[in-house]
Coordinates of C-alpha atoms in Angstrom, one line a residue:
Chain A
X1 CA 175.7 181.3 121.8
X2 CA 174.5 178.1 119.5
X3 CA 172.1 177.1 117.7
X4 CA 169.9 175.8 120.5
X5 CA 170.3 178.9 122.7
X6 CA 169.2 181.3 119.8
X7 CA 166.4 178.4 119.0
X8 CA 164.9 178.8 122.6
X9 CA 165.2 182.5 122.3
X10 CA 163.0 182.0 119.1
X11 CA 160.3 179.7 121.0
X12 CA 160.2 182.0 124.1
X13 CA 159.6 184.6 122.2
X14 CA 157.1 183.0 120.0
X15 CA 155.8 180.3 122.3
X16 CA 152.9 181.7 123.7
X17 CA 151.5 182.9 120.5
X18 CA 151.5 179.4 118.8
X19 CA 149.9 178.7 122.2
X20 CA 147.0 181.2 121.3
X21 CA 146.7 179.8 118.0
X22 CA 146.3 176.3 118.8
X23 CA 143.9 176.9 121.3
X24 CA 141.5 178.9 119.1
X25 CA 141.5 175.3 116.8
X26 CA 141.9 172.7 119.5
X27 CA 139.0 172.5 122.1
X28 CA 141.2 169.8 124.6
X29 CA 143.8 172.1 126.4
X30 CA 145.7 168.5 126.7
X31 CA 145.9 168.4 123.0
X32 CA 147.0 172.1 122.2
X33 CA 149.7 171.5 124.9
X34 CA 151.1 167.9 122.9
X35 CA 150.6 169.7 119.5
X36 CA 152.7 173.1 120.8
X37 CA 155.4 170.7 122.3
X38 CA 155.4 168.8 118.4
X39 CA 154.7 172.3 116.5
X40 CA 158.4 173.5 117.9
X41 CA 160.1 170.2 118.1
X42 CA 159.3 169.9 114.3
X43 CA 160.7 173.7 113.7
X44 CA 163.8 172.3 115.3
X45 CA 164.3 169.8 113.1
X46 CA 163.3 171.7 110.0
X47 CA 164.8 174.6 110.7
X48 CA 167.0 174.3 107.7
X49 CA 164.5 175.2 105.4
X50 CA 163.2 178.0 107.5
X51 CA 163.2 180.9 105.1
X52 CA 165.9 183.3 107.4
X53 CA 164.0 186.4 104.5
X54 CA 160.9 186.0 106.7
X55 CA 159.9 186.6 110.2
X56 CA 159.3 183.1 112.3
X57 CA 156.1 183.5 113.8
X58 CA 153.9 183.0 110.7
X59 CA 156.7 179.8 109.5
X60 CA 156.0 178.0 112.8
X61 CA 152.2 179.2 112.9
X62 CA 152.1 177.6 109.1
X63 CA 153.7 174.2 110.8
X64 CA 151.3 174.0 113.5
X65 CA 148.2 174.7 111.1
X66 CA 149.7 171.4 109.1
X67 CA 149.9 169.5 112.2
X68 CA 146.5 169.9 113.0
X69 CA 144.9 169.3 109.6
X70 CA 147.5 166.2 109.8
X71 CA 145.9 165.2 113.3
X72 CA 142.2 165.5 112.8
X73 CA 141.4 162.1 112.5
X74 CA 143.4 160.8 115.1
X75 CA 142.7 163.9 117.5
X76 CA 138.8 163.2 116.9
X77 CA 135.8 165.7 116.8
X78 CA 135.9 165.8 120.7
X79 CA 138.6 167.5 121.2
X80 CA 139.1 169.3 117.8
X81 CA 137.1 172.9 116.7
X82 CA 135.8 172.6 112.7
X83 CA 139.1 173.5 111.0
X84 CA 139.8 173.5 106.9
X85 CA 142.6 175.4 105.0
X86 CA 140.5 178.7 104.7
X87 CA 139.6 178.7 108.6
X88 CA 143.4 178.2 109.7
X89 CA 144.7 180.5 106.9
X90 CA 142.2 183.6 108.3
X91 CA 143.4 182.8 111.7
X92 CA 147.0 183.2 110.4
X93 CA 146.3 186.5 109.2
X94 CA 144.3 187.7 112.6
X95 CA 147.3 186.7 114.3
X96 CA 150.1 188.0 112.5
X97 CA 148.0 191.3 112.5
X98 CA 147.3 190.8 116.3
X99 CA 151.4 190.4 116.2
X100 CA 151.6 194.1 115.0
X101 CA 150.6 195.2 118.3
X102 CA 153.0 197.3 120.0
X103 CA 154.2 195.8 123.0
X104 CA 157.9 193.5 123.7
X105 CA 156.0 189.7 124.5
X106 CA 152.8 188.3 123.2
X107 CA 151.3 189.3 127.3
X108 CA 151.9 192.7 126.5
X109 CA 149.8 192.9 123.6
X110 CA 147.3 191.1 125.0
X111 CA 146.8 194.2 127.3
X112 CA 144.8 195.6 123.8
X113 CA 142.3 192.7 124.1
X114 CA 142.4 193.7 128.3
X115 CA 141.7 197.1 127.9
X116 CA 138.7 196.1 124.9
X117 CA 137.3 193.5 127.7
X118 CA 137.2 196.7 130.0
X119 CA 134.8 198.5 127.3
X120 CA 132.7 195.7 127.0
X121 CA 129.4 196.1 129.2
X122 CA 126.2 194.3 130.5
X123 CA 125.1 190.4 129.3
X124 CA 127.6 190.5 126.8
X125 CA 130.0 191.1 129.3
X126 CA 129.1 188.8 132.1
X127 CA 128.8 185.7 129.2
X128 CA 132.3 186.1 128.7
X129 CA 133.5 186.4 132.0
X130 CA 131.5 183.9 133.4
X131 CA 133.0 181.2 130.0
X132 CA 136.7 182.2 130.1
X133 CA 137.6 183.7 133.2
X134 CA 135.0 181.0 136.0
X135 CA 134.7 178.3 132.9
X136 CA 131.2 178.0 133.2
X137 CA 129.3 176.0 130.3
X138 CA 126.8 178.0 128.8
X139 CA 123.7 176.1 130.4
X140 CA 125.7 176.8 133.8
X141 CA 125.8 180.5 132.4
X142 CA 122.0 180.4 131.3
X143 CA 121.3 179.0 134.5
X144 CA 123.1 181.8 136.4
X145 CA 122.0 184.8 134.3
X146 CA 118.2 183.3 134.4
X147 CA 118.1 183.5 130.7
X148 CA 118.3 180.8 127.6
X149 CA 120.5 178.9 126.0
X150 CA 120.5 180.3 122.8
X151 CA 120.4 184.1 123.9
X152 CA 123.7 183.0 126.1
X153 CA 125.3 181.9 122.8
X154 CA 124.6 185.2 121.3
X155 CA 125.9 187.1 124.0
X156 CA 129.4 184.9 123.4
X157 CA 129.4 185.7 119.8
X158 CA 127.8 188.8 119.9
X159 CA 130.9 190.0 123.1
X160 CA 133.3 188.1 120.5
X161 CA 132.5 190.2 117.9
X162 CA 132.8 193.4 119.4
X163 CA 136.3 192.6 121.2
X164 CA 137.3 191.6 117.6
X165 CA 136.2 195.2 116.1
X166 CA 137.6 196.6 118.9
X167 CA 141.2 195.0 118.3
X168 CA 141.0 195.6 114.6
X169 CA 140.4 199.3 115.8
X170 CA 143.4 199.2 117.8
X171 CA 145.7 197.7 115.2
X172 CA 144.4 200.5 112.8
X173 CA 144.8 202.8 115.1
X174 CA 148.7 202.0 115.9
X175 CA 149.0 201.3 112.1
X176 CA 148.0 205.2 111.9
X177 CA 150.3 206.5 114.1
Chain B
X1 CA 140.9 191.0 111.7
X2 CA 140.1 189.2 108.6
X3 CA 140.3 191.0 105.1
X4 CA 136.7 190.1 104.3
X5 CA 134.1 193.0 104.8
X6 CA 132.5 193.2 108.6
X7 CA 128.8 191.9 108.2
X8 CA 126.9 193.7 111.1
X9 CA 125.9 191.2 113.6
X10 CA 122.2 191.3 113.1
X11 CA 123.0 189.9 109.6
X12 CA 124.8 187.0 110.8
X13 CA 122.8 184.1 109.7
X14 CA 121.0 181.1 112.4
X15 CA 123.2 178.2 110.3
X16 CA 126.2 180.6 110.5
X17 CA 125.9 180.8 114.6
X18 CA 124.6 177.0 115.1
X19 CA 128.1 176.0 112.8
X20 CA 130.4 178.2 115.5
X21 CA 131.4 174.8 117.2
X22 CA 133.3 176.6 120.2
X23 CA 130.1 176.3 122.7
X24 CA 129.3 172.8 121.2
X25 CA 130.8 169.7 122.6
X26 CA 132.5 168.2 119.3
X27 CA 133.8 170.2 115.9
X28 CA 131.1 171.0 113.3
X29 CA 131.5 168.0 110.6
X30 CA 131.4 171.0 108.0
X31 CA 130.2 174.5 107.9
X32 CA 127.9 176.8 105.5
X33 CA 130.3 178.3 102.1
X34 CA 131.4 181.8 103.2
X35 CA 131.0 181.6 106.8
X36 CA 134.6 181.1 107.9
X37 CA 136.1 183.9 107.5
X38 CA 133.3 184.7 110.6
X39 CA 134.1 181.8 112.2
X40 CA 137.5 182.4 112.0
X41 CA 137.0 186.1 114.0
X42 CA 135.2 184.0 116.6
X43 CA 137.8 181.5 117.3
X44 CA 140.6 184.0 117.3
X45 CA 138.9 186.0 119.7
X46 CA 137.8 182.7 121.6
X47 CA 142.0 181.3 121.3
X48 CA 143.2 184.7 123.0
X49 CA 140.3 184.8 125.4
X50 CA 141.3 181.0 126.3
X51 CA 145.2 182.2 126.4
X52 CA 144.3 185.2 128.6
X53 CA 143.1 183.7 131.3
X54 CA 145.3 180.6 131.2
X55 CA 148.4 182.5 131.6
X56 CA 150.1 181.2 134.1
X57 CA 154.0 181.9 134.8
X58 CA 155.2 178.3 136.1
X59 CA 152.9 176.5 133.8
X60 CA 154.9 178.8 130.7
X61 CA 158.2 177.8 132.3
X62 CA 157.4 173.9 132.6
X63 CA 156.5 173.5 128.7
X64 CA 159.3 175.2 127.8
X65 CA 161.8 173.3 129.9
X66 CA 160.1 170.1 128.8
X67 CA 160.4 171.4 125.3
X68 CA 164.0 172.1 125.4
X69 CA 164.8 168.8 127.2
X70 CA 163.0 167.1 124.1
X71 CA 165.5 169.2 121.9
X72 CA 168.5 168.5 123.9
X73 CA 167.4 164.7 124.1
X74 CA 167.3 164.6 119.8
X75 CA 170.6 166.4 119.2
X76 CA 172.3 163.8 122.2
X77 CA 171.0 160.9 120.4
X78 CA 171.3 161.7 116.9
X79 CA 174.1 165.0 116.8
X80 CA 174.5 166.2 113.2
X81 CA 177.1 166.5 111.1
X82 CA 178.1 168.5 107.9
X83 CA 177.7 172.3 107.7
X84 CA 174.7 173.8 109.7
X85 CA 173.2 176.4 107.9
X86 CA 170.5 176.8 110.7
X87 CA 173.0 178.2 113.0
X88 CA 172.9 181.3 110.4
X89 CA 169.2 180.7 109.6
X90 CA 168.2 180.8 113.6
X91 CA 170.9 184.1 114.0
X92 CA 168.7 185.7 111.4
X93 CA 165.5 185.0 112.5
X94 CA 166.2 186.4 115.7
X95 CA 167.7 189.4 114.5
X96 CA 164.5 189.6 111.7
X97 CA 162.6 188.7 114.6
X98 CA 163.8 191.8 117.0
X99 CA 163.8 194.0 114.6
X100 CA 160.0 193.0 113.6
X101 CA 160.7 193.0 110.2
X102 CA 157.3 192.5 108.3
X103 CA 156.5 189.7 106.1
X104 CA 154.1 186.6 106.0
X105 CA 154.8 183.8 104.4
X106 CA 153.3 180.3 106.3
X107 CA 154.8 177.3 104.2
X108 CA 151.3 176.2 103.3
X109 CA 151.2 179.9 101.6
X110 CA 151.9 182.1 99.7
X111 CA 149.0 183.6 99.5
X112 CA 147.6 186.9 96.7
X113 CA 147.7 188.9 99.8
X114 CA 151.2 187.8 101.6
X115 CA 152.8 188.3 97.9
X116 CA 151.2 191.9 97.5
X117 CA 152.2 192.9 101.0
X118 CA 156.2 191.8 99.6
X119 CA 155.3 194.1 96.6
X120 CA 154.2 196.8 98.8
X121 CA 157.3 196.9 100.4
X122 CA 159.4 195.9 98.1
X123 CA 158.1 199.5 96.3
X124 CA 158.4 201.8 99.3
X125 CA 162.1 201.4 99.0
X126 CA 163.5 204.8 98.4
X127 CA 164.3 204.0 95.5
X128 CA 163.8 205.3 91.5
X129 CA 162.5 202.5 89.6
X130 CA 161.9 202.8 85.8
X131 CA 159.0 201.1 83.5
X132 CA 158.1 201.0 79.9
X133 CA 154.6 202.4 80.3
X134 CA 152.0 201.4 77.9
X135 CA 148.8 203.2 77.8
X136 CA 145.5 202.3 75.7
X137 CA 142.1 203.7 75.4
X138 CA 139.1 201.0 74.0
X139 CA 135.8 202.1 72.9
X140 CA 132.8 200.4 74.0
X141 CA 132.8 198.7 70.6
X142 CA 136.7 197.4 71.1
X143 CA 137.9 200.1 68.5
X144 CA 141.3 201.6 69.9
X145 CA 140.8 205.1 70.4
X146 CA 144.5 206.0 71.8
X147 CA 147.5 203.9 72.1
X148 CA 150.6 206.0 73.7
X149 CA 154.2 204.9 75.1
X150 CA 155.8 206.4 78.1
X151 CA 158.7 206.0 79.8
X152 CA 158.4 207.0 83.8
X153 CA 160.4 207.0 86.6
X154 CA 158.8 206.7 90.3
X155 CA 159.7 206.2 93.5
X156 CA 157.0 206.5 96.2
X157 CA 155.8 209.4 97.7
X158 CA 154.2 210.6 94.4
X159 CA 157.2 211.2 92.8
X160 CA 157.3 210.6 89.4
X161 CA 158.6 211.7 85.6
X162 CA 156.4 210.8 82.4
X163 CA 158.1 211.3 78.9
X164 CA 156.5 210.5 76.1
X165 CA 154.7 211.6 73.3
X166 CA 150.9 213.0 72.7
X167 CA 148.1 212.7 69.8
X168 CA 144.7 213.0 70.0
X169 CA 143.5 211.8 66.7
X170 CA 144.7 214.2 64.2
X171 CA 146.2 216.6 66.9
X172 CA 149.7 216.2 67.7
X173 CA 150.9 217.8 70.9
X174 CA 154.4 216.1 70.4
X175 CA 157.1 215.4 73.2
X176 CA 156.0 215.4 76.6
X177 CA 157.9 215.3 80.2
X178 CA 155.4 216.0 83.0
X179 CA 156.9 215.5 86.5
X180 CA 155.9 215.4 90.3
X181 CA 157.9 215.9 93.1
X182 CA 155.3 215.2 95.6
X183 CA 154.3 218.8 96.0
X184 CA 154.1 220.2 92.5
X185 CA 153.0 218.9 89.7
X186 CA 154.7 220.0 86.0
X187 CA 154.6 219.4 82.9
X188 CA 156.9 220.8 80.0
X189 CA 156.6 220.2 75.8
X190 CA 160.1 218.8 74.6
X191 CA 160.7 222.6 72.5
X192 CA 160.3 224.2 75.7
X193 CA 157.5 226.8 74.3
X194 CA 154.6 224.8 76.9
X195 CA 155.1 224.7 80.7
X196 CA 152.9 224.8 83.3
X197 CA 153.1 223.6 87.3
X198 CA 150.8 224.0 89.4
X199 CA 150.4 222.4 93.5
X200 CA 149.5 218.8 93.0
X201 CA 145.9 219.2 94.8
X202 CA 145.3 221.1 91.6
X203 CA 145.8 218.4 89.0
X204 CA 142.4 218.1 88.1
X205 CA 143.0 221.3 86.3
X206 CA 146.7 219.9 84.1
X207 CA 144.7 217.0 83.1
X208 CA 142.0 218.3 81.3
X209 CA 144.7 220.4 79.5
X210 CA 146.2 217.4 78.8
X211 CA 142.9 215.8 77.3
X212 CA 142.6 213.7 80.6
X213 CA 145.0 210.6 79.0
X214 CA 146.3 209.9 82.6
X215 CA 145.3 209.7 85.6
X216 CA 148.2 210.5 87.4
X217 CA 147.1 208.5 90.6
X218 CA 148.3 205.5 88.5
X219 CA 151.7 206.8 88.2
X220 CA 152.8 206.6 92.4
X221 CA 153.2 202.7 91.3
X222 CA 153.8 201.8 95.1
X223 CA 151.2 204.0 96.1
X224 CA 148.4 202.0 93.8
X225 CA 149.5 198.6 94.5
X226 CA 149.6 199.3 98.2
X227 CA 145.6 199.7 97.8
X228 CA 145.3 196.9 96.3
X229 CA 144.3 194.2 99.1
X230 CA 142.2 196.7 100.6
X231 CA 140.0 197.0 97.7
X232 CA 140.1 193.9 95.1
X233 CA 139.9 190.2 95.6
X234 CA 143.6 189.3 95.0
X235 CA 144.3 185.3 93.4
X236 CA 147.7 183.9 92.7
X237 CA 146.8 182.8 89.1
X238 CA 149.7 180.9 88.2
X239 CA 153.5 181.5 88.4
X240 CA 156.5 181.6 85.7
X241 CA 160.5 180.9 85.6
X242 CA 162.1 184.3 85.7
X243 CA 166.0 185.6 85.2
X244 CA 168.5 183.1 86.8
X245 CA 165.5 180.8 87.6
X246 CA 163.5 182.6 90.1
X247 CA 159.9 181.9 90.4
X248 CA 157.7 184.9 90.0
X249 CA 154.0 185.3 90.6
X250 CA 150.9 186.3 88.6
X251 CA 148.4 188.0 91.0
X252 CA 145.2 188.8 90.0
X253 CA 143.2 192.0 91.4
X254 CA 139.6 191.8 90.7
X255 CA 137.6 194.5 92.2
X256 CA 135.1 193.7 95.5
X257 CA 132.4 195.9 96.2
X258 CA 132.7 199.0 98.3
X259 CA 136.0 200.1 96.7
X260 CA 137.2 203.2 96.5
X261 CA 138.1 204.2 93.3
X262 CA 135.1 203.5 91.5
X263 CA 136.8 203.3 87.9
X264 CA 139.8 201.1 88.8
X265 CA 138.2 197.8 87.1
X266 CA 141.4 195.1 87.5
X267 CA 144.9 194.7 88.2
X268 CA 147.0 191.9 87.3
X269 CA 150.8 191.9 89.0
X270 CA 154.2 189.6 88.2
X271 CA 156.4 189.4 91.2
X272 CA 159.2 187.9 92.2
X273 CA 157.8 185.3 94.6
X274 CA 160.6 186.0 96.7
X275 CA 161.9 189.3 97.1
X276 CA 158.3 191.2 95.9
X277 CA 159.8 192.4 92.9
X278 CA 157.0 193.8 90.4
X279 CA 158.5 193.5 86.5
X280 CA 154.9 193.6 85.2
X281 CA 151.7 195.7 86.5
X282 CA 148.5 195.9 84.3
X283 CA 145.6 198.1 85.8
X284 CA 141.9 198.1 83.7
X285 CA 139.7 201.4 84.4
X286 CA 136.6 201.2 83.4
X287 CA 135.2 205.0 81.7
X288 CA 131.8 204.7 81.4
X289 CA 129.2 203.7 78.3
X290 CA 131.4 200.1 78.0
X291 CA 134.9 202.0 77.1
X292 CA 137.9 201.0 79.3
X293 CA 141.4 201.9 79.4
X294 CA 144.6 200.0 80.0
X295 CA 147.8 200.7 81.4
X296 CA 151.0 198.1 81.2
X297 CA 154.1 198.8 83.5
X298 CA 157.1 196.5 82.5
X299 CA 159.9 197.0 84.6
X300 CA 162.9 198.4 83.0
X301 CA 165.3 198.7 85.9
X302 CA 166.1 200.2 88.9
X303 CA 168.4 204.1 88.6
X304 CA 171.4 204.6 90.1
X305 CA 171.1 206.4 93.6
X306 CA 171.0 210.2 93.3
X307 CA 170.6 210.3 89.5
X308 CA 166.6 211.1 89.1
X309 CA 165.6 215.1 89.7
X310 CA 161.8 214.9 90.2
X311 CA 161.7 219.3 90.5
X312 CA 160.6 221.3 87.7
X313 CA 163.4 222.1 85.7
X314 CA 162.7 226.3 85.4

């Protein structure tokens, strides 16, 4: 086995994770697929001064986060989220302890956030379904649930919130035992 | 999944909510101080929300192919030559990577908290590691009450040996070697004419016969550095050449609110950058009425396997 075999072993393993990552910063799906196709090809070529002491995932995270910060002019406010050093460095840490998760591939331990969607009930609920799983806007999802724009944000951030409580729970919780 | 304390939701302030740019059509030009590490638990949620339910199996497949003919295209045109130390570097990371060996370390890190996790488990090696203790006692008024020397030995778990010598003022109690082996807690005057041991939930009770100069919670080194991150503010401070050139940390501790040892004021840690070696560990307790108390570790070494008997020795 080479280098390249073992290197796509790494980014198979890791790929959908940087995936997550970049599309929790990057609004255009376009541009979080250009930046994950850069993020690895610029681990391949720097993979000599990967750190072998330290796990991959948080190195290539860390060379995605400089990509983007290197980007943000040229990728524009469009298709970018608000990102600064302190954003991308908490969302490091939420996903290296989302990578604590039990479970062999990035899918499986997305059944945690699964099984904290199943918990989640009522307007909350039907906000985030009706966002990520029919990608409706959320005057299409005011529109829908007959009530106002603002109250539709809330239930976004408010269902956010509790999914992320929820995961830390679980992390804890496997933490524990 | 941030370290920063969870504000209930009804305290979430209007500017916090209008700056969460996910539901707007282009990024917030800036956002109020303090609000991203709650902007940051929205778009993580939002990123694996987004991720979730664009899975999709070919999709996966195509980008990776594309990918690895983008990798195949670079080495055709440009192939390398010399040694390749990635081909050991990848083989590693692999291994490291299947074995889910825990460490972070993003290069635009390190961070107070990535360093103290390398402490962490740099200390829960089963191993006995040896310090020059150094333990003070200021009055309010920065008069020294107590200055002692100890030398322990510790390995986690609560095991630990303190030798050393006690005065209170005028009183001398003379040579001291308390001990812990997790379970029971013992202490012994160098003559032999004091012993005591007792189960280690009793402590309270050696302590005060002791005149309360330790707390022994201090003493399970891994065991107080591990609570660390959960209860102080932790700031890489500056760093410093150690033996054969390696760079090593200074970490500060300051204490956020809500911790849970009231008393435990500061910390301040030098690590090996690296490996998450400690060599120097100051903790500050505060004591009430303005007095404090200090205790320096400085790493002496680490003892050979097998040489350190923690048990009471009658």
């Amino acid at each position: 086995m080479d280098s390249r075999d073992l290197f796509e072993i790494l980014v198979r393993e890791h790929i959908d994770s940087v995936r997550a990552f970049l599309l929790s910063t990057l609004r255009d799906g376009v541009a979080a697929e250009d930046l994950l196709q850069e993020t690895f090809l610029v681990a391949w070529r720097i993979l000599d001064r990967y750190d072998r002491k330290l796990p991959f995932g948080p190195w290539v995270r860390g060379i995605a986060a400089k990509l983007i910060l290197n980007h943000r002019r040229k990728l524009g406010r469009s298709r970018l989220h608000y990102c600064d050093d302190e954003v991308l460095t908490h969302l490091d840490d939420s996903f290296h302890k989302f990578s604590q998760l039990s479970g062999d591939t990035f899918d499986d331990q997305l059944d945690a956030l699964r099984g904290c969607l199943s918990r989640l009930t009522g307007p909350q609920l039907d906000a985030i379904k009706l966002h990520y799983e029919h990608g409706l806007h959320c005057k299409e999802i005011a529109a829908r649930l007959g009530i106002g724009f603002e109250a539709v944000k809330k239930h976004l951030q408010r269902g956010r919130a509790q999914l992320h409580r929820c995961l830390e729970h679980k992390i804890v919780g496997e933490g524990a035992a | 999944m941030s370290e920063h304390d969870p504000m209930p939701e009804s305290d979430i302030p209007a500017e916090w909510r209008q700056a969460d740019d996910t539901l707007a059509d282009a990024a917030a030009e800036h956002v109020p101080a303090g609000s991203q590490g709650w902007l940051a638990q929205q778009r993580f949620v939002h990123g694996l929300l987004r991720a979730l339910h664009t899975a999709d199996a070919s999709a996966r497949e195509a980008r990776l192919q594309n990918l690895l003919q983008s990798i195949d295209a670079e080495r055709a045109a440009a192939p390398r030559t010399g040694p390749r130390h990635w081909l050991l570097v990848a083989a590693a990371a692999l291994l490291l990577a299947t074995l889910g060996v825990y460490a972070v370390l993003p290069p635009r890190l390190p961070t107070a908290e990535a360093a103290v996790q390398r402490v962490v488990e740099h200390l829960a090696r089963d191993v006995d590691l040896r310090y020059q203790l150094l333990f003070t006692a200021t009055a309010a008024d920065g008069e020294q009450k107590l200055r002692h020397e100890f030398d322990l030995v510790t390995r986690p778990g609560m095991h630990f040996l303190v030798d050393g010598k006690l005065s209170f003022g005028a009183m001398q109690l003379g040579e001291f070697r308390i001990g812990c082996d997790g379970q029971e807690l013992w202490a012994r005057s160098a003559n032999g004419a004091m012993r005591r041991a007792m189960p280690i939930a009793e402590r309270e009770k050696l302590l005060q016969g002791l005149g309360d100069v330790l707390d022994l919670g201090y003493l399970d080194v891994h065991a107080l550095v591990r609570r660390l991150p959960e209860d102080f503010e932790l700031k890489v401070v500056g760093s410093e050449q150690g033996e054969g050139g390696r760079r090593l940390l200074r970490i500060e501790a300051s204490r956020e609110r809500g911790g849970r040892r009231p008393v435990l004021r500061s910390a301040f840690l030098l690590c090996d950058e690296q490996t998450g070696m400690v060599t120097r560990l100051e903790v500050q307790a505060a004591t009430g009425r303005g007095a404090r108390r200090e205790i320096a570790f400085e790493l002496v070494g680490e003892e050979p396997a097998g040489t350190i008997d923690y048990r009471r020795p009658w």
